[in-house]
PDB file of C-alpha atoms in Angstrom:
ATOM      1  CA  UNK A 165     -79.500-148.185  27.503  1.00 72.00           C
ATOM      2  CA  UNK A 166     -80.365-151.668  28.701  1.00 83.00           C
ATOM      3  CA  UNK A 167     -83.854-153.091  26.898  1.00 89.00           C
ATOM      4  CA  UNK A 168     -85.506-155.985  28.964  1.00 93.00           C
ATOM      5  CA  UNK A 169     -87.941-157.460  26.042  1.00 94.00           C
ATOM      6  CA  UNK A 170     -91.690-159.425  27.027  1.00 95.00           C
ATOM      7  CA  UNK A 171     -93.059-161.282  24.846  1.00 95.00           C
ATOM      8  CA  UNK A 172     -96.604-161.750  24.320  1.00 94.00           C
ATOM      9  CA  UNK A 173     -97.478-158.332  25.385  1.00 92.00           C
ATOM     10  CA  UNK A 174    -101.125-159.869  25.229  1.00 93.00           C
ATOM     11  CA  UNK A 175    -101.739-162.807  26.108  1.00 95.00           C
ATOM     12  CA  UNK A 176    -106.306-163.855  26.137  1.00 94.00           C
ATOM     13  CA  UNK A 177    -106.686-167.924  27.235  1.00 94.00           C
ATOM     14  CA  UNK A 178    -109.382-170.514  28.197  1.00 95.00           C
ATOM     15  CA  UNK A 179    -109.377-171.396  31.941  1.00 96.00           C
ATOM     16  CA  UNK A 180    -107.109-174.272  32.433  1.00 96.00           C
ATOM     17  CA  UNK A 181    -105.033-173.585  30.005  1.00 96.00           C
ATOM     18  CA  UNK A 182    -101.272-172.953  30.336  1.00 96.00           C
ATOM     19  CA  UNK A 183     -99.502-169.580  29.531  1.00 97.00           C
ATOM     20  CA  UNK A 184     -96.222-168.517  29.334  1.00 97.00           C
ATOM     21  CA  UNK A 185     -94.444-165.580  29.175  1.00 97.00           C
ATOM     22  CA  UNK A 186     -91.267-164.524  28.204  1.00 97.00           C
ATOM     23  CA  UNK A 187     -88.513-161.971  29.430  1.00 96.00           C
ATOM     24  CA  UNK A 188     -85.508-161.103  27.560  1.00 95.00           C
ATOM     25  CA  UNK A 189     -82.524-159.108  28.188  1.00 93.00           C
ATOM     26  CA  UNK A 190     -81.481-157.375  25.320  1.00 93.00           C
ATOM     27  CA  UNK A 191     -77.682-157.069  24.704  1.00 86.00           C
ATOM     28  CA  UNK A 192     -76.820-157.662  28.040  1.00 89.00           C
ATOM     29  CA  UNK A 193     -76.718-160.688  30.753  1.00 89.00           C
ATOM     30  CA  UNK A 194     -78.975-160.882  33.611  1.00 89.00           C
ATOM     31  CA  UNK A 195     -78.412-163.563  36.003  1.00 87.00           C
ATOM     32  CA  UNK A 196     -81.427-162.142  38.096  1.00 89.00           C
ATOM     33  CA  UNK A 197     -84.727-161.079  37.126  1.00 92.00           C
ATOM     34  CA  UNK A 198     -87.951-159.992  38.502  1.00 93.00           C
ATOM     35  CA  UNK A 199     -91.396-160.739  37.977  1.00 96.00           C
ATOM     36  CA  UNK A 200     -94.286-158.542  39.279  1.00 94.00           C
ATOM     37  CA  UNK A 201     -97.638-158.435  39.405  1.00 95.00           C
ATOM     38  CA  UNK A 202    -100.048-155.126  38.864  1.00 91.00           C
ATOM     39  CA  UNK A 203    -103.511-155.410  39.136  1.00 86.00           C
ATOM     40  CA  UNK A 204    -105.719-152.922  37.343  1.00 82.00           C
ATOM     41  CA  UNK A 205    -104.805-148.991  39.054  1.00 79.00           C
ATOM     42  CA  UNK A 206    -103.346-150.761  41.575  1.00 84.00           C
ATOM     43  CA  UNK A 207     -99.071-150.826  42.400  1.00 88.00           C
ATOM     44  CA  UNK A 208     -96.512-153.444  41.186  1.00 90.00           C
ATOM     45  CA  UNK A 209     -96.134-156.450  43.695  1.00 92.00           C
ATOM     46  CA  UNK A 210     -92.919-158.638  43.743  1.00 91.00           C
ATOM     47  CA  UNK A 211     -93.737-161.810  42.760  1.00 95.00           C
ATOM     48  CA  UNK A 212     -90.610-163.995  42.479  1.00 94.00           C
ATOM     49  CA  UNK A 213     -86.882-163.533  41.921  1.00 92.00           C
ATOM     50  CA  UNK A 214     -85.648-165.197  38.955  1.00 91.00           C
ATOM     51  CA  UNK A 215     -82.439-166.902  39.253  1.00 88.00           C
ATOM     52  CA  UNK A 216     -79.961-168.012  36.643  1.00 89.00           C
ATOM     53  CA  UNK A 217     -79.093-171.613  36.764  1.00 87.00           C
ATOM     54  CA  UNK A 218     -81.322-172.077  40.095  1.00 88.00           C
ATOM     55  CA  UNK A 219     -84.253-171.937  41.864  1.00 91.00           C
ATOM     56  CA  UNK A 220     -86.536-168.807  41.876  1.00 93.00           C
ATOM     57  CA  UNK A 221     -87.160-166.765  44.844  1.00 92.00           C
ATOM     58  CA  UNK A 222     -91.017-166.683  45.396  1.00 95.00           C
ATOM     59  CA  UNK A 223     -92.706-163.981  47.600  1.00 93.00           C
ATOM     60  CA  UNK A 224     -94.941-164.818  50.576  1.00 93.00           C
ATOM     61  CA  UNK A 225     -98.393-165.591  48.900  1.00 94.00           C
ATOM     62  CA  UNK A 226     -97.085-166.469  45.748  1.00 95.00           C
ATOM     63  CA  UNK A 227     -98.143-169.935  44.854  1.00 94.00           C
ATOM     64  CA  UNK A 228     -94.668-171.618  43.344  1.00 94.00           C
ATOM     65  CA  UNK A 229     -96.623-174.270  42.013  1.00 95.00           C
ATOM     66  CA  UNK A 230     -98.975-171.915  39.755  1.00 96.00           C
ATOM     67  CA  UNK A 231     -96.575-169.564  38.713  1.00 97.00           C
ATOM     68  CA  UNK A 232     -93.413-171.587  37.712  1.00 96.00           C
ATOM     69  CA  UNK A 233     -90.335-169.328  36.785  1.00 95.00           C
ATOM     70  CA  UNK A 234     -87.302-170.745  34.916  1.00 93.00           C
ATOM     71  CA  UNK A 235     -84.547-168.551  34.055  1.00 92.00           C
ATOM     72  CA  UNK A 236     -82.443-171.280  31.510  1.00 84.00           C
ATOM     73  CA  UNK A 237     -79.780-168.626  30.301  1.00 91.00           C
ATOM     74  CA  UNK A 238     -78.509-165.336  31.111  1.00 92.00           C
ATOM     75  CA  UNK A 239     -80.479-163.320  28.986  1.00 94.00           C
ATOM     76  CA  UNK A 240     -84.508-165.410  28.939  1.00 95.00           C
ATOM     77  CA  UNK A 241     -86.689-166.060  32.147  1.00 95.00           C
ATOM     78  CA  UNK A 242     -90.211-167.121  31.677  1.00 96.00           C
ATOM     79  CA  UNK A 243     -92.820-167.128  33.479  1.00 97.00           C
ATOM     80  CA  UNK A 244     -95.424-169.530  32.953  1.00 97.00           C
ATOM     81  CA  UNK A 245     -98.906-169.300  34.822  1.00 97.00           C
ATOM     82  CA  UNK A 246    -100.103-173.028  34.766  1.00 97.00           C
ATOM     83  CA  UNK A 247    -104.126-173.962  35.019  1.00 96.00           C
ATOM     84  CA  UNK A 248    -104.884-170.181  34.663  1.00 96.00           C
ATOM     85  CA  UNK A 249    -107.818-169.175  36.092  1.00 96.00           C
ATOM     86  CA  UNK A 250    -109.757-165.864  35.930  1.00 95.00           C
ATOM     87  CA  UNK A 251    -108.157-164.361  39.324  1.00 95.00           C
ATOM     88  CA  UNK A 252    -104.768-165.074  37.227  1.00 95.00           C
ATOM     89  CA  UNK A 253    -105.859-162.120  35.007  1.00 95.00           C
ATOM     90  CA  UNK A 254    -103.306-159.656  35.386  1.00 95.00           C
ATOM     91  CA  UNK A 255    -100.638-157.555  33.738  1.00 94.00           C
ATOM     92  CA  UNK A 256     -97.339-159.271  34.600  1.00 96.00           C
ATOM     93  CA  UNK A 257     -94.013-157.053  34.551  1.00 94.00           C
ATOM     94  CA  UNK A 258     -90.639-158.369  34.637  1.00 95.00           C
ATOM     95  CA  UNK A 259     -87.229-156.373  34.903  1.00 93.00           C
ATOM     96  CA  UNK A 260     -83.886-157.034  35.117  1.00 91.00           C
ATOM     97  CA  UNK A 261     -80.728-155.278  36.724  1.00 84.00           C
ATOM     98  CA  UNK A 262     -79.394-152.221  34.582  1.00 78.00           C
ATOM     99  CA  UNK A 263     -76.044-153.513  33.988  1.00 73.00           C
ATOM    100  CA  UNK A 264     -75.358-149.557  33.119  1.00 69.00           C
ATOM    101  CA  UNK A 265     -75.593-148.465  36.607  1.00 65.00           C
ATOM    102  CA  UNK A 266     -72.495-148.960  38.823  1.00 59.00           C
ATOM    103  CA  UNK A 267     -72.877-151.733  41.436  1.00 53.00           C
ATOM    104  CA  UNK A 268     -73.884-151.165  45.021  1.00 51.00           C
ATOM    105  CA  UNK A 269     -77.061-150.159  44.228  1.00 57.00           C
ATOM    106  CA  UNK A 270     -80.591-151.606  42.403  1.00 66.00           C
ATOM    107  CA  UNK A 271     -81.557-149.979  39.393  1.00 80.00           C
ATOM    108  CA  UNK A 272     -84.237-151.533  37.407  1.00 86.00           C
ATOM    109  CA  UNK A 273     -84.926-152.066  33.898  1.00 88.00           C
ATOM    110  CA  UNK A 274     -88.828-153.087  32.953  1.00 91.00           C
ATOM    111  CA  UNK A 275     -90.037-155.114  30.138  1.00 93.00           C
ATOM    112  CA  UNK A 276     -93.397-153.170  28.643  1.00 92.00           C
ATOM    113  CA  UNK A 277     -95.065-155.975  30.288  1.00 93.00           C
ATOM    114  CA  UNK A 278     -97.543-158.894  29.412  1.00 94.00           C
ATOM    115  CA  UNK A 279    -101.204-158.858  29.953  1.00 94.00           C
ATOM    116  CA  UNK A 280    -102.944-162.126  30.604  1.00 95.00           C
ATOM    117  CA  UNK A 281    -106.889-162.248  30.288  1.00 95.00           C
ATOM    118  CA  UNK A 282    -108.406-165.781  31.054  1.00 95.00           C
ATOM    119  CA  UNK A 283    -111.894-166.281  30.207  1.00 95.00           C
TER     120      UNK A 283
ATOM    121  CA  UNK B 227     -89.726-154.026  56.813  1.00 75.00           C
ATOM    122  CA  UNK B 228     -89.265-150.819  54.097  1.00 81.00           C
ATOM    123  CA  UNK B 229     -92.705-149.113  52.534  1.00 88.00           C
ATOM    124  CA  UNK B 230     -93.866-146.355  50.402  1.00 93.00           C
ATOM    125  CA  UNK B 231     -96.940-143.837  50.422  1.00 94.00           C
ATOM    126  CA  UNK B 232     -98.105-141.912  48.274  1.00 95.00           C
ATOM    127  CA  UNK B 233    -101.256-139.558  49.341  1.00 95.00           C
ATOM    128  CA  UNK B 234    -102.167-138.956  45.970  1.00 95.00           C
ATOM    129  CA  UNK B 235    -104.363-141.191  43.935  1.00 93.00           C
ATOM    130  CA  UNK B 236    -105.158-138.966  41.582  1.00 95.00           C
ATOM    131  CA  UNK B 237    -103.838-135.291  40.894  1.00 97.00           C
ATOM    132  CA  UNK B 238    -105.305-133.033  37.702  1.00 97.00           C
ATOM    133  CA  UNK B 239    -103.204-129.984  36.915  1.00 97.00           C
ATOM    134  CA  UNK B 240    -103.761-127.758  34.308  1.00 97.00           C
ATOM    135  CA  UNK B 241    -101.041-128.023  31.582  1.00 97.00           C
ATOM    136  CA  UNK B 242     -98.420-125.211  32.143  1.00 97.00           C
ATOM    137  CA  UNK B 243     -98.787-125.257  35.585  1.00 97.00           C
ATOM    138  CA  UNK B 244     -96.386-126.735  38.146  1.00 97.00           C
ATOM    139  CA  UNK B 245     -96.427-130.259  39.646  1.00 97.00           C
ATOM    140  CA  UNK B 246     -95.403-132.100  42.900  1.00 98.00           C
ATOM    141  CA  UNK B 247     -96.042-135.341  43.910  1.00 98.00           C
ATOM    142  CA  UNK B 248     -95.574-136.666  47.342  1.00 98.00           C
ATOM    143  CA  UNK B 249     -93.769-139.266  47.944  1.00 97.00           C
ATOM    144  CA  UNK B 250     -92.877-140.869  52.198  1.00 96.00           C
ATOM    145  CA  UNK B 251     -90.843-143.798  52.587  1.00 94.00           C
ATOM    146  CA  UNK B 252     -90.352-145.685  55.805  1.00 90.00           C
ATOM    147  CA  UNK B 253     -86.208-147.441  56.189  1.00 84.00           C
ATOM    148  CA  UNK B 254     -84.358-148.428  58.182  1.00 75.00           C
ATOM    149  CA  UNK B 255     -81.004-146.954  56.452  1.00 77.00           C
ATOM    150  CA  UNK B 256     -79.911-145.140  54.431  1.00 76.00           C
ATOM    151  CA  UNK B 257     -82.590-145.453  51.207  1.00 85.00           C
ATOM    152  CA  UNK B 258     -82.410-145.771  47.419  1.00 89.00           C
ATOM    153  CA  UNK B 259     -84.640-143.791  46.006  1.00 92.00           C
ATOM    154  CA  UNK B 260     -86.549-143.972  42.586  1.00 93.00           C
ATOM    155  CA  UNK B 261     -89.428-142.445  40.511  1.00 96.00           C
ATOM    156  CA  UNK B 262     -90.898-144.309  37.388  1.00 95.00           C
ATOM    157  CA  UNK B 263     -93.530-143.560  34.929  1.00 96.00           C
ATOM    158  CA  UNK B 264     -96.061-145.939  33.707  1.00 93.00           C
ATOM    159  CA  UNK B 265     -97.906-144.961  30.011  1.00 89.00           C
ATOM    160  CA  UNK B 266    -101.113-147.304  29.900  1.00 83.00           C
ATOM    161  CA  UNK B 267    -100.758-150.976  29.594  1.00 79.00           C
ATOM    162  CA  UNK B 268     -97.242-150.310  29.338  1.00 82.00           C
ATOM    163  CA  UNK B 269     -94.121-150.790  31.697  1.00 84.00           C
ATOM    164  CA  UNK B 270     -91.934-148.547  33.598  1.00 89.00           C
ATOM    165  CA  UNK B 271     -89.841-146.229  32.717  1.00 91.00           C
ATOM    166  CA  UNK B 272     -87.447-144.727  34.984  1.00 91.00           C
ATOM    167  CA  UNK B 273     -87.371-141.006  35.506  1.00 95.00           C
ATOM    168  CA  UNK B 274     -84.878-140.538  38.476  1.00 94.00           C
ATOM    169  CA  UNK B 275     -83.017-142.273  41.393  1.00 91.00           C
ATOM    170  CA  UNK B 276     -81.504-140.717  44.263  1.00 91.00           C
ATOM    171  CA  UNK B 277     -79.125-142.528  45.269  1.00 86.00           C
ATOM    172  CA  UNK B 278     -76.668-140.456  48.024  1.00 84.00           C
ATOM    173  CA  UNK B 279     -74.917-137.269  47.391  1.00 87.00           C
ATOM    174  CA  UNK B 280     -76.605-133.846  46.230  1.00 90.00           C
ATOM    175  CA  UNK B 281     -80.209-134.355  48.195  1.00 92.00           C
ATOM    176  CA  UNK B 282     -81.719-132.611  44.795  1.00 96.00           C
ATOM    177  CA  UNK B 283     -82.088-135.039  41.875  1.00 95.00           C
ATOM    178  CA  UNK B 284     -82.433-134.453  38.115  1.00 96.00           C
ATOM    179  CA  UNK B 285     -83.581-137.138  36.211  1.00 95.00           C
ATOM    180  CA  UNK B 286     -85.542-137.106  32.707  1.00 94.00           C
ATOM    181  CA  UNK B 287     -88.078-135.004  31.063  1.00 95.00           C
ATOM    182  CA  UNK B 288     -87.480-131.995  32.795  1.00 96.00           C
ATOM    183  CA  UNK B 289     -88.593-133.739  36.169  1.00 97.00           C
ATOM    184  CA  UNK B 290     -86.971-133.471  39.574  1.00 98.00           C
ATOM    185  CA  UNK B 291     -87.032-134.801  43.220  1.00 98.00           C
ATOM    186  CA  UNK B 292     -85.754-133.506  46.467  1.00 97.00           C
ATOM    187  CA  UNK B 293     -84.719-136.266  48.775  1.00 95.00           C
ATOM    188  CA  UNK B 294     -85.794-134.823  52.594  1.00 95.00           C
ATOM    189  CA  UNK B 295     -84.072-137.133  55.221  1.00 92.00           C
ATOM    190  CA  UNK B 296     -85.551-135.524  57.959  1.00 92.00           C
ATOM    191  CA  UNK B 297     -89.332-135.607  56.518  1.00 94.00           C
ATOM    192  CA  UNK B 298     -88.408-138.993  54.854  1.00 94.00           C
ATOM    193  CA  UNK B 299     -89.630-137.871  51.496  1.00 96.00           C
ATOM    194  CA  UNK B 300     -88.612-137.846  48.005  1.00 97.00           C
ATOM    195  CA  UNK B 301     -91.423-135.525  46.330  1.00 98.00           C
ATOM    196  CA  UNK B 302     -91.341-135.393  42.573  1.00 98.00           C
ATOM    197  CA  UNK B 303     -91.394-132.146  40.716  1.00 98.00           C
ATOM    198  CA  UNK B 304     -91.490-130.333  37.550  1.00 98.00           C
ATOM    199  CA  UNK B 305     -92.166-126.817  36.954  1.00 97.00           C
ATOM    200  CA  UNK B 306     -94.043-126.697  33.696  1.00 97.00           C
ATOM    201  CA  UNK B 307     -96.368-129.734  33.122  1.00 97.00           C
ATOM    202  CA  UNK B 308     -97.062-130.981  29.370  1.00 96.00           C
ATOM    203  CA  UNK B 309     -99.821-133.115  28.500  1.00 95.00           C
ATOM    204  CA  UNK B 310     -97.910-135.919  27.262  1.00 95.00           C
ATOM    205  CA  UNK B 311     -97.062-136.368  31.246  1.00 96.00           C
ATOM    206  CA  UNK B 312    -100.264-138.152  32.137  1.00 96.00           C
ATOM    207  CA  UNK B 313     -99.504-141.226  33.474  1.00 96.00           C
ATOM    208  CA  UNK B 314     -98.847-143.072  36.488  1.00 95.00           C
ATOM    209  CA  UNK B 315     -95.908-142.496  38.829  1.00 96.00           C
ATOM    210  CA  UNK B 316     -94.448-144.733  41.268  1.00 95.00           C
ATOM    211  CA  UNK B 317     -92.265-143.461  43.632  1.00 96.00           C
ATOM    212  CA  UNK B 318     -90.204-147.068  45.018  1.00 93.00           C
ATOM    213  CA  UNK B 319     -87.271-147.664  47.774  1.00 91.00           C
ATOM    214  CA  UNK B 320     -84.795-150.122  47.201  1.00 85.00           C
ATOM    215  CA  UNK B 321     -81.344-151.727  49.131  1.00 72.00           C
ATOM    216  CA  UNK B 322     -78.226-152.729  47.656  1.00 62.00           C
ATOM    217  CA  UNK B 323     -79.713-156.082  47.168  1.00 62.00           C
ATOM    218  CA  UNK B 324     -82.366-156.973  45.023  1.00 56.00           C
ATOM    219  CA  UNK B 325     -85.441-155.521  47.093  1.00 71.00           C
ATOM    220  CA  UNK B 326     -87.305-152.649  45.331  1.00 83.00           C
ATOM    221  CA  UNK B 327     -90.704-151.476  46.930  1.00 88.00           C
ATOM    222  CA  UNK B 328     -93.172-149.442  44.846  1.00 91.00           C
ATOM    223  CA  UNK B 329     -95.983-146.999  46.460  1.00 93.00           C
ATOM    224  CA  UNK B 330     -99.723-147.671  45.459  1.00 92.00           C
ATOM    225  CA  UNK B 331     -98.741-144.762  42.593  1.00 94.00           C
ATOM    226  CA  UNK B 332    -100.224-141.463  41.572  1.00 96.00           C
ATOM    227  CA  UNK B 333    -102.228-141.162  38.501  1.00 95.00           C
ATOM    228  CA  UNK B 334    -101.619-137.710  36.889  1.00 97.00           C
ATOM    229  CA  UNK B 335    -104.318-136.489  34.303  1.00 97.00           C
ATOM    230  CA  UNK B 336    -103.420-133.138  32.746  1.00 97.00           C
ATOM    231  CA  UNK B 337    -106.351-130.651  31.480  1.00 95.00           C
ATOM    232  CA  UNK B 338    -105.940-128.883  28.431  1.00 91.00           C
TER     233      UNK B 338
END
């Protein structure tokens, strides 16, 4: 089946600092992508919409200018959490469209996601 | 606007026994339907999707979910629980497009 890839799976930085993350769609395209947020026991929250070639999508809330998204190529998005603060610690989750399932309908594929600590 | 509850933060069950977990979505039409598992610090893993059709679902690891139009929920079930099924669930709704909602989740722990 389709494998969406994240890379670092850990990720432990200084305040200010810049971190990014990467998701990868493994052996097949995805010209969207999707980038949550989950919060320690709590639920996955849609982020942004990554687009292929243009702008991402960002949720209401979502600061565009701290979480910058850039999907270059059909198969990498990254996500990159800029002047990260401690409130940016998180576990971040993207996914990607399983190009498996028939169209018509949304079935998601999840990386094993990234955790962030900023100190 | 589409949402999903589930009632159940937690849920212990002895291992053996049977399990449901409730899920209610709120939709305007007619819903996709999904259940993932989350393993700690890990991501999701899908375990079913209802999608239209047969209202009873069979998806992985001997789990299954009966879609309920009328009591808009799409309960999760599986008859014989093993311990390697604690985790978290998340029951979501989705559209054709690219919208996928996720309840707050259930965390299943599993006694021996």
């Amino acid at each position: 089946g389709a494998v969406v890839s994240q890379h670092p799976s850990w990720v432990i930085c200084k305040s200010g600092t810049s971190v990014k993350i990467e998701c990868r769609s493994l052996d097949f395209q995805a010209t969207t992508m999707f980038w949550y947020r989950q919060f320690p026991k709590q639920s996955l929250m849609l982020m942004a919409t990554s687009n292929e070639g243009s702008k991402a999508t960002y949720e209401q809330g979502v600061e565009k200018d701290k979480f910058l998204i850039n999907h270059a190529s059909l198969t990498l998005s990254t996500l990159t959490v800029t002047s990260a603060h401690p409130e940016d610690s998180s576990f971040y989750i993207c996914s990607a469209r399983d190009p498996d399932v028939g169209s018509g309908a949304n079935v998601l594929t999840f990386g094993a996601g990234s955790r962030l600590t900023v100190l | 606007a589409q949402s999903v509850t589930q009632p159940d933060i937690h849920i212990t069950v002895s291992e053996g026994a049977s399990l449901e977990l409730r899920c209610n979505y709120s939709y305007g039409a007619t819903p996709y339907l999904f259940w993932y598992v989350q393993s700690p610090g890990q991501g999701l893993q899908l375990l079913l999707k209802y999608f239209s059709g047969d209202t009873l679902v069979q998806g992985i690891k001997g789990f299954e979910a009966e879609f309920k139009r009328s009591q808009s929920s799409f309960n999760l079930r599986k008859p014989s629980v093993h311990w390697s099924d604690a985790a978290e669930y998340f029951c979501a709704v989705g559209d054709a497009g690219n919208m996928l909602t996720f309840g707050g989740g259930t965390r299943l722990m599993v006694k021996p």
